[in-house]
Coordinates of C-alpha atoms and ligand atoms in Angstrom, one line a residue:
M1 CA -26.4 -81.6 238.2
T2 CA -29.6 -82.3 236.3
A3 CA -30.0 -85.8 235.0
K4 CA -30.4 -86.3 231.3
L5 CA -33.8 -87.7 230.4
V6 CA -34.7 -90.3 227.9
Q7 CA -38.1 -89.5 226.3
G8 CA -39.0 -87.7 229.5
Y9 CA -37.9 -90.5 231.8
E10 CA -35.1 -90.6 234.3
V11 CA -33.0 -93.7 234.2
V12 CA -31.9 -95.3 237.5
I13 CA -29.2 -98.0 237.7
G14 CA -27.6 -99.9 240.6
F15 CA -24.9 -102.5 240.1
E16 CA -24.0 -105.8 241.7
T17 CA -20.6 -107.0 240.7
H18 CA -19.2 -110.4 241.4
T19 CA -15.4 -110.2 241.5
Q20 CA -13.5 -113.5 241.8
L21 CA -10.8 -113.1 244.4
S22 CA -7.3 -114.0 243.4
T23 CA -6.7 -116.6 246.0
R24 CA -5.0 -119.9 245.1
S25 CA -7.6 -122.1 246.9
K26 CA -11.3 -121.9 247.5
I27 CA -13.1 -119.9 250.1
F28 CA -13.9 -122.8 252.4
S29 CA -11.7 -125.6 251.1
R30 CA -8.2 -126.3 249.9
A31 CA -9.1 -127.2 246.3
S32 CA -7.4 -125.1 243.6
V33 CA -9.3 -122.3 241.8
A34 CA -7.1 -122.4 238.7
F35 CA -9.1 -121.7 235.5
G36 CA -9.6 -124.2 232.7
A37 CA -9.1 -127.6 234.4
E38 CA -10.9 -130.8 233.3
P39 CA -14.4 -130.9 234.9
N40 CA -14.6 -132.0 238.5
T41 CA -10.8 -132.4 238.9
Q42 CA -10.7 -129.4 241.3
A43 CA -13.7 -130.2 243.5
C44 CA -12.9 -131.7 246.8
A45 CA -15.3 -133.3 249.3
V46 CA -16.3 -129.9 250.8
D47 CA -17.1 -128.5 247.3
M48 CA -19.1 -131.5 246.4
A49 CA -21.0 -131.2 249.7
L50 CA -20.3 -134.7 250.8
P51 CA -22.0 -135.5 254.1
G52 CA -19.9 -134.7 257.2
T53 CA -17.6 -132.1 255.6
L54 CA -17.2 -128.7 257.1
P55 CA -16.2 -125.3 255.6
V56 CA -13.0 -123.6 256.9
M57 CA -12.6 -119.9 256.2
N58 CA -9.8 -119.0 253.8
M59 CA -8.1 -116.0 255.5
G60 CA -6.6 -114.9 252.1
A61 CA -10.1 -114.2 250.9
V62 CA -10.9 -112.1 254.0
E63 CA -7.6 -110.2 253.6
R64 CA -8.7 -109.3 250.0
A65 CA -12.1 -108.1 251.2
I66 CA -10.2 -105.8 253.7
E67 CA -8.0 -104.5 251.0
F68 CA -11.1 -103.7 248.9
G69 CA -12.8 -101.9 251.8
L70 CA -9.7 -99.8 252.4
A71 CA -9.5 -99.0 248.7
V72 CA -13.0 -97.6 248.6
N73 CA -13.0 -95.9 252.0
A74 CA -15.6 -98.2 253.4
H75 CA -16.2 -99.4 257.0
I76 CA -14.7 -102.8 257.6
A77 CA -17.0 -104.7 260.0
E78 CA -15.2 -106.0 263.1
R79 CA -17.7 -108.8 263.2
S80 CA -19.6 -110.1 260.2
I81 CA -21.8 -113.2 259.7
F82 CA -22.0 -115.9 257.1
A83 CA -25.5 -117.0 256.2
R84 CA -27.1 -119.8 254.2
K85 CA -28.9 -118.7 251.1
N86 CA -31.2 -121.6 250.3
Y87 CA -32.2 -122.6 246.9
F88 CA -32.3 -125.7 244.7
Y89 CA -30.1 -125.9 241.6
P90 CA -28.3 -128.9 240.1
D91 CA -25.0 -127.0 240.3
L92 CA -25.4 -126.4 244.0
P93 CA -25.3 -129.8 245.7
K94 CA -25.5 -128.4 249.3
G95 CA -28.9 -126.9 248.5
Y96 CA -27.6 -123.5 249.8
Q97 CA -24.9 -121.0 249.0
I98 CA -22.8 -119.6 251.8
S99 CA -22.9 -115.9 251.6
Q100 CA -23.2 -112.9 253.9
F101 CA -26.6 -111.3 254.4
E102 CA -27.5 -109.1 257.3
I103 CA -23.9 -108.2 258.4
P104 CA -21.5 -108.0 255.4
V105 CA -17.8 -107.6 255.9
V106 CA -17.5 -104.3 253.9
Q107 CA -20.1 -101.6 254.5
G108 CA -20.5 -98.3 252.7
G109 CA -17.7 -96.7 250.7
E110 CA -17.7 -95.0 247.4
V111 CA -16.3 -95.1 243.9
S112 CA -15.7 -91.9 242.0
F113 CA -14.6 -91.2 238.4
F114 CA -14.7 -88.6 235.6
L115 CA -17.3 -88.5 233.0
E116 CA -17.5 -86.6 229.7
E117 CA -20.7 -84.7 229.5
G118 CA -21.0 -82.8 226.3
K119 CA -17.9 -80.6 226.3
E120 CA -17.5 -80.8 230.1
T121 CA -15.7 -83.3 232.3
V122 CA -17.6 -83.9 235.5
R123 CA -16.7 -85.9 238.6
K124 CA -19.3 -88.5 239.6
T125 CA -19.4 -90.4 242.8
V126 CA -21.3 -93.7 243.2
R127 CA -22.0 -94.8 246.8
L128 CA -21.5 -98.4 247.7
E129 CA -24.0 -100.1 249.8
R130 CA -21.8 -103.1 250.8
A131 CA -19.4 -105.8 249.7
H132 CA -19.8 -109.3 251.0
L133 CA -17.9 -112.6 250.8
E134 CA -19.6 -115.6 249.3
E135 CA -18.8 -118.8 247.4
D136 CA -19.5 -119.4 243.7
A137 CA -21.7 -122.2 242.5
G138 CA -20.7 -125.0 240.1
K139 CA -21.7 -125.1 236.4
S140 CA -24.2 -127.1 234.4
L141 CA -22.7 -128.0 231.0
H142 CA -25.3 -128.7 228.4
E143 CA -23.8 -131.0 225.8
D144 CA -26.2 -130.6 222.9
F145 CA -24.4 -133.1 220.7
I146 CA -25.1 -136.0 223.1
G147 CA -28.4 -134.5 224.4
Q148 CA -27.2 -134.6 228.0
S149 CA -26.3 -132.2 230.7
G150 CA -23.3 -132.6 233.1
I151 CA -22.3 -130.9 236.3
D152 CA -18.9 -129.4 236.7
L153 CA -18.1 -128.5 240.3
N154 CA -14.7 -127.0 239.7
R155 CA -16.1 -123.5 240.2
A156 CA -18.1 -124.5 243.3
G157 CA -16.5 -122.7 246.3
T158 CA -14.6 -120.2 244.3
P159 CA -14.2 -117.0 246.5
L160 CA -16.3 -114.1 245.4
L161 CA -16.6 -110.5 246.7
E162 CA -20.0 -109.2 245.6
I163 CA -19.9 -105.4 245.5
V164 CA -23.3 -103.7 245.6
T165 CA -24.0 -100.0 244.8
Q166 CA -26.8 -97.7 245.8
P167 CA -29.1 -96.9 242.8
D168 CA -26.9 -93.9 242.0
M169 CA -26.3 -94.1 238.3
R170 CA -28.4 -92.2 235.8
S171 CA -27.3 -93.4 232.3
S172 CA -25.6 -96.2 230.6
D173 CA -22.5 -94.0 230.2
E174 CA -22.3 -93.5 234.0
A175 CA -22.8 -97.2 234.5
V176 CA -20.0 -98.2 232.2
A177 CA -17.7 -95.5 233.7
Y178 CA -18.5 -96.9 237.2
A179 CA -17.8 -100.5 236.1
K180 CA -14.5 -99.5 234.4
E181 CA -13.4 -97.6 237.6
L182 CA -14.3 -100.5 239.8
H183 CA -12.4 -102.9 237.5
K184 CA -9.4 -100.6 237.7
I185 CA -9.6 -100.6 241.5
V186 CA -9.8 -104.3 242.0
T187 CA -7.0 -105.1 239.5
W188 CA -4.8 -102.3 240.8
V189 CA -5.1 -103.5 244.4
G190 CA -4.6 -107.0 243.0
I191 CA -7.5 -108.7 244.6
C192 CA -9.0 -109.9 241.3
D193 CA -7.3 -110.6 237.9
G194 CA -10.2 -108.7 236.2
N195 CA -10.5 -111.2 233.3
M196 CA -14.0 -110.6 232.1
Q197 CA -14.0 -113.4 229.5
E198 CA -13.2 -116.0 232.1
G199 CA -15.9 -114.5 234.4
S200 CA -13.6 -113.1 237.1
F201 CA -15.5 -109.8 237.0
R202 CA -19.2 -110.0 236.1
C203 CA -21.7 -107.3 236.5
D204 CA -25.5 -107.4 237.1
A205 CA -27.2 -104.1 236.2
N206 CA -30.4 -103.3 237.9
V207 CA -32.3 -100.9 235.7
S208 CA -35.5 -98.9 236.2
V209 CA -37.1 -95.7 234.8
R210 CA -39.3 -93.1 236.3
K211 CA -40.7 -89.7 235.6
P212 CA -38.6 -87.0 237.4
G213 CA -39.6 -86.5 241.0
Q214 CA -41.4 -89.8 241.2
P215 CA -40.4 -92.6 243.6
L216 CA -38.1 -95.4 242.2
G217 CA -39.7 -97.5 239.5
T218 CA -39.7 -101.3 239.4
R219 CA -36.3 -102.7 238.4
R220 CA -35.3 -105.5 236.1
E221 CA -31.9 -107.0 236.7
I222 CA -29.7 -107.8 233.7
K223 CA -27.4 -110.7 234.7
N224 CA -23.8 -111.5 234.0
L225 CA -22.6 -108.7 231.8
N226 CA -19.1 -109.7 230.9
S227 CA -18.0 -106.9 228.6
F228 CA -18.2 -103.1 228.8
K229 CA -19.6 -103.0 225.3
F230 CA -22.4 -105.4 226.0
M231 CA -23.1 -103.6 229.3
Q232 CA -23.8 -100.4 227.4
Q233 CA -25.9 -102.1 224.7
A234 CA -27.9 -104.1 227.2
I235 CA -28.8 -101.1 229.4
D236 CA -29.7 -98.9 226.4
Y237 CA -32.0 -101.6 225.1
E238 CA -33.5 -102.3 228.5
V239 CA -34.2 -98.6 229.0
R240 CA -36.0 -98.3 225.7
W241 CA -37.9 -101.5 226.3
Q242 CA -39.2 -100.3 229.8
I243 CA -40.2 -96.9 228.5
D244 CA -42.1 -98.5 225.6
Q245 CA -43.9 -100.9 228.0
I246 CA -44.9 -98.0 230.3
E247 CA -46.0 -95.8 227.4
D248 CA -48.1 -98.7 226.1
G249 CA -49.8 -98.8 229.5
H250 CA -48.1 -102.0 230.9
A251 CA -46.6 -102.1 234.4
I252 CA -43.0 -103.3 234.7
Q253 CA -42.7 -106.7 236.5
Q254 CA -39.6 -107.2 238.6
A255 CA -37.6 -109.8 236.8
T256 CA -34.1 -111.2 236.1
V257 CA -33.2 -110.9 232.4
L258 CA -30.4 -112.0 230.1
F259 CA -28.8 -110.0 227.3
D260 CA -28.3 -111.7 224.0
P261 CA -25.4 -110.1 222.2
D262 CA -26.6 -111.7 218.9
T263 CA -29.9 -110.0 218.9
G264 CA -28.9 -107.0 221.1
E265 CA -32.1 -107.7 223.2
T266 CA -32.7 -108.5 226.8
R267 CA -35.0 -111.5 227.6
A268 CA -36.7 -112.4 230.9
M269 CA -35.2 -115.4 232.5
R270 CA -37.3 -115.7 235.6
T271 CA -39.4 -113.5 237.8
K272 CA -37.4 -112.1 240.6
E273 CA -37.0 -114.0 243.9
D274 CA -37.4 -111.9 247.1
A275 CA -34.9 -112.3 250.0
A276 CA -37.6 -114.2 251.9
D277 CA -37.6 -116.9 249.2
Y278 CA -34.1 -117.8 250.1
R279 CA -34.8 -118.4 253.8
Y280 CA -31.6 -116.9 254.9
F281 CA -30.3 -117.9 258.3
P282 CA -26.8 -117.7 260.0
D283 CA -24.7 -120.7 258.9
P284 CA -24.1 -122.8 262.1
D285 CA -21.0 -124.3 260.5
L286 CA -19.0 -121.0 260.5
P287 CA -18.3 -118.8 263.5
P288 CA -18.7 -115.0 263.1
L289 CA -15.9 -113.4 261.1
V290 CA -13.9 -111.3 263.5
I291 CA -11.5 -108.7 262.1
G292 CA -9.3 -106.8 264.6
R293 CA -8.2 -103.3 264.1
D294 CA -4.6 -104.5 264.1
W295 CA -5.2 -106.7 261.2
V296 CA -6.8 -103.8 259.2
E297 CA -3.8 -101.6 260.1
R298 CA -1.3 -104.2 259.0
V299 CA -3.1 -104.7 255.6
K300 CA -3.2 -100.9 255.2
G301 CA 0.5 -100.7 255.8
E302 CA 1.3 -103.4 253.2
M303 CA -1.0 -102.0 250.4
A304 CA 0.5 -100.2 247.4
E305 CA -0.4 -96.6 246.9
L306 CA -4.0 -96.4 245.7
P307 CA -5.0 -94.8 242.4
R308 CA -6.9 -92.0 244.0
V309 CA -4.1 -91.3 246.4
M310 CA -1.6 -91.4 243.6
A311 CA -3.7 -89.0 241.5
E312 CA -3.8 -86.5 244.4
R313 CA 0.0 -86.8 244.6
F314 CA 0.3 -86.1 240.9
V315 CA -1.8 -82.9 241.3
K316 CA 0.3 -81.8 244.2
D317 CA 3.8 -82.8 243.1
Y318 CA 3.5 -82.2 239.4
A319 CA 0.9 -79.4 239.3
L320 CA -1.3 -81.4 237.0
P321 CA -5.0 -80.8 236.6
E322 CA -7.2 -83.3 238.4
Y323 CA -8.4 -84.7 235.1
D324 CA -4.9 -85.4 233.9
A325 CA -3.9 -87.0 237.2
T326 CA -7.0 -89.4 237.0
Q327 CA -6.3 -90.3 233.4
L328 CA -2.6 -91.1 234.2
T329 CA -3.6 -93.4 237.0
Q330 CA -5.7 -95.7 234.9
S331 CA -3.2 -98.4 235.5
K332 CA 0.1 -98.8 237.4
A333 CA 1.9 -99.1 234.1
V334 CA 0.6 -95.8 232.7
A335 CA 1.4 -94.1 236.0
A336 CA 4.9 -95.4 236.1
Y337 CA 5.5 -94.4 232.5
F338 CA 4.3 -90.9 233.3
E339 CA 6.4 -90.5 236.3
A340 CA 9.5 -91.7 234.5
T341 CA 8.9 -89.3 231.7
A342 CA 8.1 -86.3 233.9
K343 CA 11.1 -86.9 236.1
A344 CA 13.5 -87.3 233.1
C345 CA 12.3 -84.2 231.3
G346 CA 11.1 -82.0 234.1
Q347 CA 8.0 -81.0 232.1
A348 CA 5.1 -82.8 233.8
K349 CA 2.3 -81.1 231.9
L350 CA 3.9 -81.7 228.5
A351 CA 4.6 -85.3 229.5
S352 CA 1.0 -85.7 230.4
N353 CA -0.2 -84.1 227.2
W354 CA 1.9 -86.5 225.1
I355 CA 0.9 -89.6 227.0
M356 CA -2.8 -88.8 227.0
G357 CA -2.5 -87.7 223.3
E358 CA -0.1 -89.2 220.9
V359 CA 1.0 -92.1 223.0
S360 CA -2.5 -93.3 223.8
R361 CA -3.7 -92.7 220.3
R362 CA -0.9 -94.9 218.9
L363 CA -1.5 -97.6 221.6
N364 CA -5.2 -97.7 220.7
V365 CA -4.6 -98.0 217.0
S366 CA -2.2 -100.9 217.6
E367 CA -4.3 -102.4 220.4
M368 CA -1.3 -102.4 222.8
G369 CA -0.8 -101.7 226.4
I370 CA 1.8 -99.1 227.5
E371 CA 4.1 -102.0 228.6
Q372 CA 4.5 -102.8 224.9
A373 CA 5.0 -99.2 223.7
P374 CA 8.0 -99.1 221.3
V375 CA 8.8 -95.6 222.6
S376 CA 10.3 -95.7 226.1
A377 CA 9.7 -93.0 228.8
A378 CA 13.4 -92.0 228.4
Q379 CA 12.9 -91.4 224.6
L380 CA 9.7 -89.5 225.1
A381 CA 11.4 -87.3 227.7
A382 CA 14.3 -86.6 225.3
L383 CA 11.7 -85.6 222.6
I384 CA 9.9 -83.3 225.0
G385 CA 13.3 -81.8 226.0
R386 CA 13.9 -80.9 222.3
I387 CA 10.5 -79.2 222.1
S388 CA 11.1 -77.1 225.2
D389 CA 14.5 -76.0 224.2
N390 CA 13.1 -74.9 220.8
T391 CA 15.1 -77.3 218.7
I392 CA 12.0 -78.6 217.1
S393 CA 8.4 -77.4 216.7
N394 CA 5.4 -79.4 218.0
N395 CA 4.6 -80.4 214.4
A396 CA 8.1 -81.7 213.9
A397 CA 8.0 -83.5 217.2
R398 CA 5.1 -85.5 216.0
Q399 CA 7.2 -86.7 213.0
V400 CA 10.1 -87.6 215.4
F401 CA 7.6 -89.5 217.6
E402 CA 6.4 -91.4 214.5
G403 CA 10.1 -92.2 213.8
L404 CA 10.7 -93.4 217.3
W405 CA 7.6 -95.5 217.2
N406 CA 8.6 -97.2 214.0
K407 CA 12.2 -97.6 215.2
E408 CA 13.6 -95.4 212.5
G409 CA 16.9 -93.5 212.6
P410 CA 20.3 -93.8 211.0
S411 CA 21.7 -97.3 211.4
G412 CA 23.5 -97.5 214.7
S413 CA 21.5 -94.8 216.4
E414 CA 17.9 -96.0 215.9
G415 CA 15.6 -94.6 218.4
D416 CA 17.9 -91.7 219.2
V417 CA 15.9 -88.5 219.2
D418 CA 18.7 -86.1 218.0
A419 CA 19.7 -88.5 215.3
I420 CA 16.2 -88.7 213.9
I421 CA 15.8 -84.9 214.1
E422 CA 19.1 -84.6 212.1
A423 CA 18.2 -87.3 209.6
K424 CA 14.7 -85.8 208.9
G425 CA 16.1 -82.3 208.8
L426 CA 13.5 -81.1 211.3
K427 CA 15.7 -78.6 213.3
Q428 CA 14.0 -75.3 213.8
M429 CA 15.7 -72.3 212.3
N430 CA 16.8 -70.4 215.3
D431 CA 19.3 -68.3 213.4
T432 CA 17.7 -64.8 213.2
G433 CA 19.9 -63.6 210.4
E434 CA 18.9 -66.4 208.1
L435 CA 15.3 -66.0 208.9
E436 CA 15.4 -62.2 208.4
K437 CA 16.8 -62.8 205.0
I438 CA 13.8 -65.0 204.1
I439 CA 11.4 -62.5 205.5
D440 CA 12.8 -59.6 203.6
E441 CA 12.6 -61.6 200.4
V442 CA 9.0 -62.5 201.0
L443 CA 8.0 -59.0 202.0
A444 CA 9.6 -57.7 198.7
A445 CA 7.8 -60.3 196.7
N446 CA 4.3 -59.5 198.3
P447 CA 4.0 -55.7 198.3
K448 CA 0.2 -56.0 198.2
N449 CA -0.1 -57.9 201.5
V450 CA 2.3 -55.5 203.1
E451 CA 0.2 -52.5 202.0
E452 CA -3.1 -54.1 203.1
F453 CA -1.6 -55.0 206.5
K454 CA -0.4 -51.5 207.0
A455 CA -3.9 -50.3 206.0
G456 CA -5.3 -52.2 209.0
N457 CA -6.2 -55.6 207.5
A458 CA -4.7 -58.1 210.1
K459 CA -5.6 -61.0 207.9
A460 CA -3.1 -59.9 205.3
L461 CA -0.4 -61.3 207.6
N462 CA -1.4 -64.8 206.8
G463 CA -0.5 -64.2 203.2
L464 CA 3.0 -63.5 204.4
V465 CA 3.5 -66.1 207.1
G466 CA 2.6 -68.9 204.7
P467 CA 5.3 -68.2 202.1
I468 CA 7.9 -67.6 204.9
M469 CA 7.2 -70.9 206.5
K470 CA 7.4 -72.5 203.1
A471 CA 10.6 -70.8 202.2
S472 CA 12.1 -72.0 205.5
K473 CA 10.9 -75.6 204.6
G474 CA 8.8 -75.5 207.8
K475 CA 11.8 -75.0 210.0
A476 CA 11.1 -71.4 211.0
N477 CA 9.9 -71.0 214.6
P478 CA 6.3 -69.6 214.2
G479 CA 6.7 -67.4 217.3
Q480 CA 9.9 -65.9 216.0
V481 CA 8.4 -65.3 212.5
N482 CA 5.6 -63.4 214.0
A483 CA 7.8 -61.3 216.2
L484 CA 10.2 -60.4 213.4
L485 CA 7.3 -59.6 211.0
M486 CA 5.7 -57.3 213.5
K487 CA 9.0 -55.5 214.0
K488 CA 9.5 -55.1 210.3
L489 CA 6.0 -54.0 209.6
G490 CA 5.7 -51.8 212.7
G491 CA 2.5 -53.7 213.7
Ligands
LIG501 P1 -31.1 -108.1 245.3 O1 -31.0 -107.8 243.8 O2 -30.1 -109.1 245.7 O3 -32.5 -108.3 245.7 P2 -31.0 -105.3 246.4 O4 -32.5 -105.2 246.6 O5 -30.2 -104.9 247.6 O6 -30.5 -106.8 246.1 O7 -30.6 -104.5 245.2 C1 -29.6 -104.8 244.4 C2 -29.2 -103.6 243.5 O8 -30.3 -103.0 242.9 C3 -28.5 -102.5 244.2 O9 -27.4 -102.2 243.4 C4 -29.5 -101.4 244.2 O10 -28.9 -100.1 244.2 C5 -30.3 -101.6 242.9 N1 -31.6 -101.1 242.9 C6 -32.6 -101.2 243.9 N2 -33.7 -100.7 243.6 C7 -33.5 -100.2 242.3 C8 -34.4 -99.5 241.4 N3 -35.6 -99.2 241.6 N4 -33.9 -99.2 240.2 C9 -32.6 -99.5 239.9 N5 -31.8 -100.1 240.7 C10 -32.2 -100.5 241.9
LIG502 MG1 -29.5 -109.0 242.8

């Protein structure tokens, strides 16, 4: 696949994503990680780095790292090491962050997803470099109204899994699609609540540009992108900015930048530190993290079916195209809705079309999740049943769906598909005798069209079908109308 160029430049993006793990307590202490508590009410002696305290590994955090590794087909290290990443910052009282450096717990793996490219849908795979466990730092709170800053250590020691990709993405669209897929995986597996506003899933985008065929350009890292919309805007701005710089003859300086949603611009925060600046060394307070094969096997056995495995099953069991199967496994709720519908009506492809089409469209308009959909899987299945047994046309089915969605229907049988079809008079005319009568009348009233059709003008047929459908009040079955017309006109 050839990469799309921007003003003759190839865009290169790699992601670092901090996912907050869904444990109840911190990674090295027993303090709570609940969101929104009063400052410093959830920081214990370990989190405050009081002298003499020691970190103790939270095995729940390790288990979640294992789950992630299994979900992305990575290697789970049997032995990984915690390191001290040394730097000074007021919200880091220890003077170092405990992280993993040389030997991370999760190594390799990949995330793949579909991407619309023009009219085509292509599958894209992003290779992961690693995912490592680490603790979060505290927060500085700048209280402008009193002109003072305070330190809140509630967040200190919150367990994070930092997921790092290879520089495999080639556009902001790909980057956003990757981030959405990763978000889906971590929330599906349940290792992270995925709440981007609360900072449970924050992405850093490393962006560089180069002329095709050249070595990688110098990157700038956009920090803490906490919405998919800002992610796209920030990367697009950054790409244009870097190209402008290079075109003006300036070299790109490696830097960490912030995106300002108000101006839509990225701004340099600091020049980038190198690994050497952090003086990494193994933390003598923590033994190596040892994960036996039996532990990995046990975790694997307890994990719910993964989205990609479920998608493969949908292809196999329901004969769905790969694209449909991937769309329908966007969330567990959508997948469950699909399976319930498909099983109840026995028409998997129609169920898929309706869910990806009308159902999604209505959900989007009303900003709802499928859990809140006013049309149940059973109702949708009943509706699909009435399309496939020719009771109603596709067009009529959309009106019935609308009725179901708005909880219409004769009092006492609201939400009943057949009652709505009856009440709206949408039943297709499947009585050939009645339809033939209408056709004969229309043919008699439009001799010119009949003549033209017989003379070889196929388009003249439209002039006949229209009035027939109209005379039947839209209830004629278009396929049947065509067949009968052909018979009568000898076409
Ligand atoms: P750090 O940012 O902590 O120094 P790395 O050097 O491992 O860590 O790189 C972090 C991320 O930057 C990775 O996702 C990697 O794929 C990406 N990256 C590295 N070089 C480039 C580049 N030239 N352009 C874009 N992304 C890059
Ligand atoms: Mg980085």
